PDB file of C-alpha atoms in Angstrom:
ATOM      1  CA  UNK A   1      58.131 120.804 -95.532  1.00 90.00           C
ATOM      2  CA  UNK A   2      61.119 118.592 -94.234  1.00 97.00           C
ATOM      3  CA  UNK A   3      62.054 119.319 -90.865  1.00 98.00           C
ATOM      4  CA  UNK A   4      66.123 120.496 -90.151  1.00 98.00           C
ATOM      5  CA  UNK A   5      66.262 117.007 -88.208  1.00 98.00           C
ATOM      6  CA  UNK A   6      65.232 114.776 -90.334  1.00 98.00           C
ATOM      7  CA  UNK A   7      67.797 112.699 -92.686  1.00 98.00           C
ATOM      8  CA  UNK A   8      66.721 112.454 -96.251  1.00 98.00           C
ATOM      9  CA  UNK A   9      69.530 109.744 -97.834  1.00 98.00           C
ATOM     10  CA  UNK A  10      70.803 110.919-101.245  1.00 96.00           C
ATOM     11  CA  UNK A  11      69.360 108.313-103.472  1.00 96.00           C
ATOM     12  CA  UNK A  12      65.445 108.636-101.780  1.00 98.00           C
ATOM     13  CA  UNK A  13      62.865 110.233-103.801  1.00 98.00           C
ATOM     14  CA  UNK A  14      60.141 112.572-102.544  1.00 98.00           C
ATOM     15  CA  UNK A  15      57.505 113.141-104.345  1.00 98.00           C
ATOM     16  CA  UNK A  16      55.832 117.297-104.426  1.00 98.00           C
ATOM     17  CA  UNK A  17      54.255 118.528-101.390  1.00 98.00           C
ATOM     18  CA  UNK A  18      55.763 115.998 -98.926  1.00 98.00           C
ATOM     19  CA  UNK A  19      56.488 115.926 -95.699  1.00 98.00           C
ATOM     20  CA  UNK A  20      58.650 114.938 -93.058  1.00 98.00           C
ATOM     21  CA  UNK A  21      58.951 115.676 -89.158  1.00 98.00           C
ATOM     22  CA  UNK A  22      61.433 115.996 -87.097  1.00 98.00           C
ATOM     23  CA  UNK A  23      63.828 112.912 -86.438  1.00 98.00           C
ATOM     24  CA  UNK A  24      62.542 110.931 -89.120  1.00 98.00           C
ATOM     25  CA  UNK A  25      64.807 108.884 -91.797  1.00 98.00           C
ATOM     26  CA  UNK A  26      63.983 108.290 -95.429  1.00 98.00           C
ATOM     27  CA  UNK A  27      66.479 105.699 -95.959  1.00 98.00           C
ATOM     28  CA  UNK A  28      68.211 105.129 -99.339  1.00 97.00           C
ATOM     29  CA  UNK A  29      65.980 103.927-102.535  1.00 96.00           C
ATOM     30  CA  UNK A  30      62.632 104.864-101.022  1.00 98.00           C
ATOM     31  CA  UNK A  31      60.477 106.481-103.775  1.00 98.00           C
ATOM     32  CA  UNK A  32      57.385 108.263-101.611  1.00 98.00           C
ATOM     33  CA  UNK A  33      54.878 109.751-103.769  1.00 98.00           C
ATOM     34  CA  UNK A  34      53.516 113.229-103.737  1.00 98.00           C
ATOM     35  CA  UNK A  35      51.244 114.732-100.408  1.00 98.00           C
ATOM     36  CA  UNK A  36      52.549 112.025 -98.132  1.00 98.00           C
ATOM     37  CA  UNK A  37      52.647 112.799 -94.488  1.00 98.00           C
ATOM     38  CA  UNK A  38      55.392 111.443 -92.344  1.00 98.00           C
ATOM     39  CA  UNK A  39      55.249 112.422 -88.872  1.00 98.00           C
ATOM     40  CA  UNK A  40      58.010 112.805 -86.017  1.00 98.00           C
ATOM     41  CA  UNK A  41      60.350 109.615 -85.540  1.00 98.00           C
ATOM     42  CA  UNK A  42      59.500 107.610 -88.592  1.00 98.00           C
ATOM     43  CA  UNK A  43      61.896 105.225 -90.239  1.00 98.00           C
ATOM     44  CA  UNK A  44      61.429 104.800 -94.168  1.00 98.00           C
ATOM     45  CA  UNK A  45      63.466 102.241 -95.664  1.00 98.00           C
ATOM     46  CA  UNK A  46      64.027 100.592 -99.371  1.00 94.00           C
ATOM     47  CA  UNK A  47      64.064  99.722-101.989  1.00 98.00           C
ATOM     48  CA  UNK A  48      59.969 100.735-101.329  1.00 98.00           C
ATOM     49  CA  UNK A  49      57.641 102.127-103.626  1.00 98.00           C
ATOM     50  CA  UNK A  50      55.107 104.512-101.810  1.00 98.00           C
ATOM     51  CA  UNK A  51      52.220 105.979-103.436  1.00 98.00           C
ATOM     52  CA  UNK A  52      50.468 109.118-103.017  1.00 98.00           C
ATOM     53  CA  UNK A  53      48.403 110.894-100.268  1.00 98.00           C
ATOM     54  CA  UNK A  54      50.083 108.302 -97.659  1.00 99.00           C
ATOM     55  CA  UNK A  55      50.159 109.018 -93.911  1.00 98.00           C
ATOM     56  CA  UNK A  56      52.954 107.549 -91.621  1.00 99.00           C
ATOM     57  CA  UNK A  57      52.568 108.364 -87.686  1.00 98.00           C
ATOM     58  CA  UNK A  58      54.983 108.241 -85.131  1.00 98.00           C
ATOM     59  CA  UNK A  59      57.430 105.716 -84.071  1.00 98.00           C
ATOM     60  CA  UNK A  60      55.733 103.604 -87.619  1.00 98.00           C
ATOM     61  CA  UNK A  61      58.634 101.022 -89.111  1.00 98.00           C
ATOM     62  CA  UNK A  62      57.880 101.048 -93.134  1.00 98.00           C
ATOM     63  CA  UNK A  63      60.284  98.688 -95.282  1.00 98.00           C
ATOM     64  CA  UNK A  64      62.795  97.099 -92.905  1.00 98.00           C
ATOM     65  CA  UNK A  65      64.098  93.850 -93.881  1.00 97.00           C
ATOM     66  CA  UNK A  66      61.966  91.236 -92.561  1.00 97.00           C
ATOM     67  CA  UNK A  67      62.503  88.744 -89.525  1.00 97.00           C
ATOM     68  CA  UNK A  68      62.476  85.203 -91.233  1.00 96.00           C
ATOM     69  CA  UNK A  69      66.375  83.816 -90.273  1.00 95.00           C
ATOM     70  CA  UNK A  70      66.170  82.910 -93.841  1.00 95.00           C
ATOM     71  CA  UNK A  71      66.723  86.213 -95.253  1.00 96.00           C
ATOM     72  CA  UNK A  72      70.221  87.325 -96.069  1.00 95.00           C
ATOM     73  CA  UNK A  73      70.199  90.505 -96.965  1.00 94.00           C
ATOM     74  CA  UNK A  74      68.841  89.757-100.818  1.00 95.00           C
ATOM     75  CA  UNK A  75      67.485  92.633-102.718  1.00 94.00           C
ATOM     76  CA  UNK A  76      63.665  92.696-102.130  1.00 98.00           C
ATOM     77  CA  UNK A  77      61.353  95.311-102.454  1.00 98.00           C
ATOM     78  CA  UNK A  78      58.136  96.887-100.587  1.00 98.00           C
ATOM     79  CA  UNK A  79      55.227  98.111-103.136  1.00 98.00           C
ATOM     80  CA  UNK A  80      52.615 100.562-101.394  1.00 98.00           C
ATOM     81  CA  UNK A  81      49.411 102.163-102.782  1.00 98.00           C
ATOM     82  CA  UNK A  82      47.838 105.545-102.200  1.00 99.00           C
ATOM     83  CA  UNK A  83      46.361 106.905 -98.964  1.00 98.00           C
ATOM     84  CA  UNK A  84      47.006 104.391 -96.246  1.00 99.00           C
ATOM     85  CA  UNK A  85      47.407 105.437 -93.008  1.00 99.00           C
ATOM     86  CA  UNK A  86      49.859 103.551 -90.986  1.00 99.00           C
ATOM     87  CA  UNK A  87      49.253 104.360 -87.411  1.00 98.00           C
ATOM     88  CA  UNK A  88      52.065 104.726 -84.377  1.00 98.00           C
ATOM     89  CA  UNK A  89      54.452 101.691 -84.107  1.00 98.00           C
ATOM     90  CA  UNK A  90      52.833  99.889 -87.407  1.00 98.00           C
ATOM     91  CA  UNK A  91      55.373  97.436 -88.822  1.00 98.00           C
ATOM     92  CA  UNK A  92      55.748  96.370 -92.374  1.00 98.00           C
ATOM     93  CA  UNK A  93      58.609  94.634 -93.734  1.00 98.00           C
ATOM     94  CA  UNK A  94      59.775  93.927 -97.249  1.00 98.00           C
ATOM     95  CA  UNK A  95      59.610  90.897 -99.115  1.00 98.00           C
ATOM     96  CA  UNK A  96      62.226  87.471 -99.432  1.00 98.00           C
ATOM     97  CA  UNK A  97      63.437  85.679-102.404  1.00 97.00           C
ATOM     98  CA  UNK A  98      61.513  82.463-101.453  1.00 96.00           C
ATOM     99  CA  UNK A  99      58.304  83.997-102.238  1.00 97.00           C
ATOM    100  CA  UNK A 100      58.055  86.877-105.441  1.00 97.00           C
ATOM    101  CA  UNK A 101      60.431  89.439-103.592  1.00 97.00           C
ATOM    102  CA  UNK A 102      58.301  91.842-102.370  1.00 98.00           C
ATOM    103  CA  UNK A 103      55.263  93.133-100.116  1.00 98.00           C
ATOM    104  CA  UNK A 104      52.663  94.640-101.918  1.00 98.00           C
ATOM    105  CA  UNK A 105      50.024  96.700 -99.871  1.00 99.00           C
ATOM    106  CA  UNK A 106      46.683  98.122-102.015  1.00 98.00           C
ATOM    107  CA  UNK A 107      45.057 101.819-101.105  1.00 99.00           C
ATOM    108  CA  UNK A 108      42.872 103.445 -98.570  1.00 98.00           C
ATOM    109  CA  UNK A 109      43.945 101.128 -95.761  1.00 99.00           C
ATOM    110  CA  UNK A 110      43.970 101.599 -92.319  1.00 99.00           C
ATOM    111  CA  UNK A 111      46.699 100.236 -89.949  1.00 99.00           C
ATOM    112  CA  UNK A 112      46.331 101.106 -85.984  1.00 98.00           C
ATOM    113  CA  UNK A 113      48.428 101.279 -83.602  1.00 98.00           C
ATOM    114  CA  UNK A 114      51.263  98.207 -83.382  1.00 98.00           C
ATOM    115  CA  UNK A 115      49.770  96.261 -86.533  1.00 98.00           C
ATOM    116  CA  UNK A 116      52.734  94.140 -88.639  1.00 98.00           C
ATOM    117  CA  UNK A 117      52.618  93.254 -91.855  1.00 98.00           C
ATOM    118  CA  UNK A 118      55.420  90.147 -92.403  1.00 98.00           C
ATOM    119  CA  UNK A 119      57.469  89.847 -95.534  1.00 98.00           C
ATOM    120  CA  UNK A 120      55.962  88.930 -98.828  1.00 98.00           C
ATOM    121  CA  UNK A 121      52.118  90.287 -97.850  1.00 98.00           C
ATOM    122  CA  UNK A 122      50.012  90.555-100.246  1.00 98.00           C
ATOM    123  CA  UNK A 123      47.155  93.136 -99.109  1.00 98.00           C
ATOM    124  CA  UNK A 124      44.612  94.215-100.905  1.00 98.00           C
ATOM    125  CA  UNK A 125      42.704  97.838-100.687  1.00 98.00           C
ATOM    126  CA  UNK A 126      39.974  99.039 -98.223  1.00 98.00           C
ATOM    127  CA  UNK A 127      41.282  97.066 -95.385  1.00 98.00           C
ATOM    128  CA  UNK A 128      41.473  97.587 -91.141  1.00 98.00           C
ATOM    129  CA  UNK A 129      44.160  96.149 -89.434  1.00 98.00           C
ATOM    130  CA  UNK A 130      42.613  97.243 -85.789  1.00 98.00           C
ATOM    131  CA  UNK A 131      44.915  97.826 -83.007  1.00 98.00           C
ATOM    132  CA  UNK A 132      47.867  94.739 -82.274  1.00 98.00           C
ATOM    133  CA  UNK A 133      46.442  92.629 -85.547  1.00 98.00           C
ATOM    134  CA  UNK A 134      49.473  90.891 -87.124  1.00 98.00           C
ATOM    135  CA  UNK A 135      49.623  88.522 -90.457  1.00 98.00           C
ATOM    136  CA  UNK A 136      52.457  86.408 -91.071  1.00 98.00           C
ATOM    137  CA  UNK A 137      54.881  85.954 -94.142  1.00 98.00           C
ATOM    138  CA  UNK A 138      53.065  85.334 -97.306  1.00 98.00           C
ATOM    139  CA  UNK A 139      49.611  85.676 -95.888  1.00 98.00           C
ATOM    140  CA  UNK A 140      47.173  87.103 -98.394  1.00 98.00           C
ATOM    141  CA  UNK A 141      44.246  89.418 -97.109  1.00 98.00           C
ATOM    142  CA  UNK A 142      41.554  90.696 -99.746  1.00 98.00           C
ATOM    143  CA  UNK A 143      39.710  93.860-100.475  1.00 98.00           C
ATOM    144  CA  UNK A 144      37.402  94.949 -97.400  1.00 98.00           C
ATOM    145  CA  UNK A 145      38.784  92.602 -95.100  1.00 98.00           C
ATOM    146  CA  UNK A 146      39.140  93.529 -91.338  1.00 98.00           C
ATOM    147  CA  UNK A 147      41.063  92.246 -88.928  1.00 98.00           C
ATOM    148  CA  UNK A 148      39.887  92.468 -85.506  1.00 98.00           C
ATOM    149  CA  UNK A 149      42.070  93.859 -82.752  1.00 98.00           C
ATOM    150  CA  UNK A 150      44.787  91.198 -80.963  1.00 98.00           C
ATOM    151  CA  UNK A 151      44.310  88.929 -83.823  1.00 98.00           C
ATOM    152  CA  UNK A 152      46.773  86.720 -85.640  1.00 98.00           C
ATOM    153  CA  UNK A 153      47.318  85.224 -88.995  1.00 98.00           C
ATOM    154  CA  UNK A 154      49.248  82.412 -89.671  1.00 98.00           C
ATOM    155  CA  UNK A 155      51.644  82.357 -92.640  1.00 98.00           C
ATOM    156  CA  UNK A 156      50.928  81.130 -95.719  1.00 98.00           C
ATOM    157  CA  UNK A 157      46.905  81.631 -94.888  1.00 98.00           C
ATOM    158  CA  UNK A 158      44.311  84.008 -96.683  1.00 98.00           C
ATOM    159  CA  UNK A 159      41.483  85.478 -96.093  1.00 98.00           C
ATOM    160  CA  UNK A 160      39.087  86.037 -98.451  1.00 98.00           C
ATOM    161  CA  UNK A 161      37.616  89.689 -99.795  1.00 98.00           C
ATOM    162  CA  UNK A 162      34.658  91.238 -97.368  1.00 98.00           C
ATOM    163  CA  UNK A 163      35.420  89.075 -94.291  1.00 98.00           C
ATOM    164  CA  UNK A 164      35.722  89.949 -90.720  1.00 98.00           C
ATOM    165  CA  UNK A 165      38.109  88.453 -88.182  1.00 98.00           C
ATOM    166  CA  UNK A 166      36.986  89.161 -84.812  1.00 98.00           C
ATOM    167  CA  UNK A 167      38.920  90.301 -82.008  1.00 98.00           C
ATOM    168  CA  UNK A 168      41.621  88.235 -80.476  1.00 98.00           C
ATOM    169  CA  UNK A 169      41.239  85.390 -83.025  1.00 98.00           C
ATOM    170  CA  UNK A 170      44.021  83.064 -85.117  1.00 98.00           C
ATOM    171  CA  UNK A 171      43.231  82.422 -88.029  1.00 98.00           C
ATOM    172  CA  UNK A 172      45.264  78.984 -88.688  1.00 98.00           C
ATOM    173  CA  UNK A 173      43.285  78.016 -92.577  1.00 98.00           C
ATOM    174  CA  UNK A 174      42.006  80.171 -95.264  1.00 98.00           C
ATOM    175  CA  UNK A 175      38.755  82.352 -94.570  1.00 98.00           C
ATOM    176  CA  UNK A 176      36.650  82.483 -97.563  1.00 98.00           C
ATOM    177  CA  UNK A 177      35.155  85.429 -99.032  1.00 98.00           C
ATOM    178  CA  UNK A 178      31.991  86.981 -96.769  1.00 98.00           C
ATOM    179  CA  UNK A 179      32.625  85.156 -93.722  1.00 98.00           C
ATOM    180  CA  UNK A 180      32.667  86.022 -90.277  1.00 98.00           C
ATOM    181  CA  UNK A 181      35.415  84.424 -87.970  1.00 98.00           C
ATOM    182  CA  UNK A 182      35.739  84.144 -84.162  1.00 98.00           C
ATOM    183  CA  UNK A 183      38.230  82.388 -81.773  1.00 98.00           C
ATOM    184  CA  UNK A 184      41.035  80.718 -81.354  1.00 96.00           C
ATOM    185  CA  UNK A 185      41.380  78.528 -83.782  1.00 97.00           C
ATOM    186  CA  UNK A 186      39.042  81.037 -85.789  1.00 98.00           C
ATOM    187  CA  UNK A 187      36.151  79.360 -86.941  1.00 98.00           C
ATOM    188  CA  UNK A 188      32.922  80.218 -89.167  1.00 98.00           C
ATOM    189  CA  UNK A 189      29.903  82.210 -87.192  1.00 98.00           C
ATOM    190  CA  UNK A 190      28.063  83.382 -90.075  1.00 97.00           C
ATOM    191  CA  UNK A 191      28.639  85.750 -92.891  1.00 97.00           C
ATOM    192  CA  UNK A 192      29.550  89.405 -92.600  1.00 98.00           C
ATOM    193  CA  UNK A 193      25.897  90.891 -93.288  1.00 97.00           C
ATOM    194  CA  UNK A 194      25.841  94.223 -92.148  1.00 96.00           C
ATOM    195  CA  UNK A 195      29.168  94.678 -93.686  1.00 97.00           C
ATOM    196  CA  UNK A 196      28.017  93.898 -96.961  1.00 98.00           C
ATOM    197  CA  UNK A 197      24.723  95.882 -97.196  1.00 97.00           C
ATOM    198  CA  UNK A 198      27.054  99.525 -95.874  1.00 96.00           C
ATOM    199  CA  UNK A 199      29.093  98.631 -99.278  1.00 96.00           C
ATOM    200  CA  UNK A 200      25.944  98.277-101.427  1.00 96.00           C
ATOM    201  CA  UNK A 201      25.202  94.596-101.822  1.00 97.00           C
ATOM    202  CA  UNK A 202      21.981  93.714-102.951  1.00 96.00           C
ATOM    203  CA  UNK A 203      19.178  91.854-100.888  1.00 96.00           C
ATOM    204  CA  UNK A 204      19.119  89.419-103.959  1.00 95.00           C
ATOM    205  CA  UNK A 205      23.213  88.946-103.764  1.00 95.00           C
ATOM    206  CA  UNK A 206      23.222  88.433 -99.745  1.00 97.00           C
ATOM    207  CA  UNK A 207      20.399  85.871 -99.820  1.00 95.00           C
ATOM    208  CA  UNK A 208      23.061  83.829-102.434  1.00 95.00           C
ATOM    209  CA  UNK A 209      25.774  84.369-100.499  1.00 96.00           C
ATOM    210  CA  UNK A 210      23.927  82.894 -97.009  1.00 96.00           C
ATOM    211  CA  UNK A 211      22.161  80.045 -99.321  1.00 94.00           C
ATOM    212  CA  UNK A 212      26.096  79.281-100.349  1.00 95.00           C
ATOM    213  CA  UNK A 213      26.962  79.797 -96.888  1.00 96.00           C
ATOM    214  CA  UNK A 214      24.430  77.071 -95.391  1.00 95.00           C
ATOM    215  CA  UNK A 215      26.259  74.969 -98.110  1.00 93.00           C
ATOM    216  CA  UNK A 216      29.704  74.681 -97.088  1.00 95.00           C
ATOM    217  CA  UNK A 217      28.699  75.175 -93.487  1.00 96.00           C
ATOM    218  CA  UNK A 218      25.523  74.002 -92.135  1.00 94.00           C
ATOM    219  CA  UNK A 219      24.321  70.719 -94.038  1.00 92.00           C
ATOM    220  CA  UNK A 220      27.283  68.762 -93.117  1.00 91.00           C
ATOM    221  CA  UNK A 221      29.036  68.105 -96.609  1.00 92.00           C
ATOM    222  CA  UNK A 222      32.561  67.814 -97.109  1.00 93.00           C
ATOM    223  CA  UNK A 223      34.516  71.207 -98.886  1.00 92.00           C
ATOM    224  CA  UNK A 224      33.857  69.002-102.464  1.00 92.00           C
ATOM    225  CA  UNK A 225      30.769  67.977-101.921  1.00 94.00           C
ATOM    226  CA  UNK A 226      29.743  71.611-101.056  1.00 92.00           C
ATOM    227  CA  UNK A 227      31.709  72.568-103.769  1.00 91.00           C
ATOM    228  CA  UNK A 228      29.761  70.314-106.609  1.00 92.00           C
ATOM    229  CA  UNK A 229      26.114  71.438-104.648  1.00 90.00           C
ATOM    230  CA  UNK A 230      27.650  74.882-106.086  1.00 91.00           C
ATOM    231  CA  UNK A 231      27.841  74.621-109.075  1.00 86.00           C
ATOM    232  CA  UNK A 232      24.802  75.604-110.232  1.00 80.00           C
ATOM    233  CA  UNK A 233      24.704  78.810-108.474  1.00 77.00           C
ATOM    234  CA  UNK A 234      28.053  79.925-109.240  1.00 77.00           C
ATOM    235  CA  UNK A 235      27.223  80.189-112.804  1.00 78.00           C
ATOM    236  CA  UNK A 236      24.040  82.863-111.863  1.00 81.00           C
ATOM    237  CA  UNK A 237      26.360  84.437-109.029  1.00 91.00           C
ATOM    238  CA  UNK A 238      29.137  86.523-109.544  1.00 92.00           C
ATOM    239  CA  UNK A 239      29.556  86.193-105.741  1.00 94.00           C
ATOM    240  CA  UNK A 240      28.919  82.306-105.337  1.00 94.00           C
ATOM    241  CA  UNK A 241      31.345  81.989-108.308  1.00 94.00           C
ATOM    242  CA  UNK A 242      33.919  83.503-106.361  1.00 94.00           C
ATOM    243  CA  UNK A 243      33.330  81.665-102.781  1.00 94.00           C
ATOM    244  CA  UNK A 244      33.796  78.506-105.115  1.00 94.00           C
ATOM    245  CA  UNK A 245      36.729  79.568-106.770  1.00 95.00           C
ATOM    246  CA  UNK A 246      38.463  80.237-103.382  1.00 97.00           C
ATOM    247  CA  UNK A 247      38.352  77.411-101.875  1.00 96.00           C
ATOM    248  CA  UNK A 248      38.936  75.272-104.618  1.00 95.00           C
ATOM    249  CA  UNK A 249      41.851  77.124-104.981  1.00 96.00           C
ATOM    250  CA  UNK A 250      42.839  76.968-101.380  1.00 97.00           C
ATOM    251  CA  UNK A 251      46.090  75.034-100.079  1.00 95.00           C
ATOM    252  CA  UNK A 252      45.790  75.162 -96.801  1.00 95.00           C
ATOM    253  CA  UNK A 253      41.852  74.342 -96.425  1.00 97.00           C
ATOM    254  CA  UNK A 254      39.089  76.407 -95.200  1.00 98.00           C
ATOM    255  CA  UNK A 255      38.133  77.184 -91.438  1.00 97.00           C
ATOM    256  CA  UNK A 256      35.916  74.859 -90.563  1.00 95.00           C
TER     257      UNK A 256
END
């Protein structure tokens, strides 16, 4: 299963029923869990902890030390979870010491062709990066998201579980939970309906989330006042609850 070509360093771990094509490198203290595919002219590096079932395509850059000039060459790590498929030229890089050390990537995500994921991302599971998306260092993308082809996130921003950045946009503040973005600067255009109903949310549960929606975006309040209008919901809605909790956790503000 590991082609004659391919260099395996000593101290990298493969997990059963791997494999490897030809002219790829497995670099030292990569641990890549069983029935992973790595295809022709892949470069593995570590320290990077790789779950099962993964699939790595061509010319795909997994683990390399990240680009911020502030890095120098400290021990971080890259933390991946089961069956993601990281498409040709897909970029991730591990994590720096002035965030928690590492890059941590969930399961069953999908990364076309030329997507980057900067140091010290924090991505959750079900997620499209579509062809050319990029996030910055430190940005943090929830479950479900997608990322729209040719888009950009700017460090330090994150984007809430179930939302949908469209094509081309940059995405400068946080996107809460449910929401649709567009532009450049990305800003609301409504929440992410038809996404919601293929992964089984309610009539009942969308209506809350638009009513919350029409809140923070449509009757002109500020982010507290929409906040404290809230309030009430959020304790009957597991879903309002959360679209409250967001942004009043949020540091760099909301798109607005």
């Amino acid at each position: 299963m590991i082609h004659p070509s391919a260099v395996i360093e000593p101290t990298a771990q493969l997990g059963n029923n791997v494999r490897v094509g030809p002219f790829s490198y497995i670099g030292p203290d990569v641990i890549l869990g069983d029935d992973c595919i790595v295809e022709s002219n892949v470069v593995i590096k570590g320290p990077s902890i790789i779950g099962r079932g993964n699939h790595f395509f061509q010319f795909a850059s997994i683990g390399e030390a990240c680009q911020d000039k502030k890095y120098k060459n400290e021990p971080t790590e890259l933390i991946v979870g089961d069956f993601n498929i990281f498409r040709e030229g897909c970029t991730v890089h591990r994590g720096t010491i002035q965030d928690e050390g590492k890059t941590v990537i969930g399961s069953h995500n999908l990364f076309m062709n030329y997507t980057h994921v900067a140091h010290d991302c924090v991505i959750g599971s079900n997620v499209i990066y579509a062809n050319n998306a990029s996030t910055a260092g430190h940005v943090h993308v929830g479950d479900w998201v997608i990322l729209g082809g040719m888009s950009g996130v700017h460090q330090f921003c994150h984007i809430g579980a179930h939302s949908f950045i469209g094509g081309g946009s940059i995405v400068l503040k946080d996107v809460p939970p449910f929401v649709m973005a567009n532009g450049s600067p990305a800003t609301p255009v409504g929440i992410n309906t038809e996404g919601l109903k293929r992964r089984g949310f309610t009539a009942e549960t969308l209506l809350d989330i638009r009513r919350a929606y029409k809140e923070i975006y449509r009757k002109g309040h500020t982010v507290a006042e929409a906040v404290a209008a809230l309030a009430s919901h959020s304790e009957s809605s597991a879903e309002v609850r959360r679209l409250t909790q967001f942004i009043e956790q949020s540091k760099r503000g909301i798109i607005r």
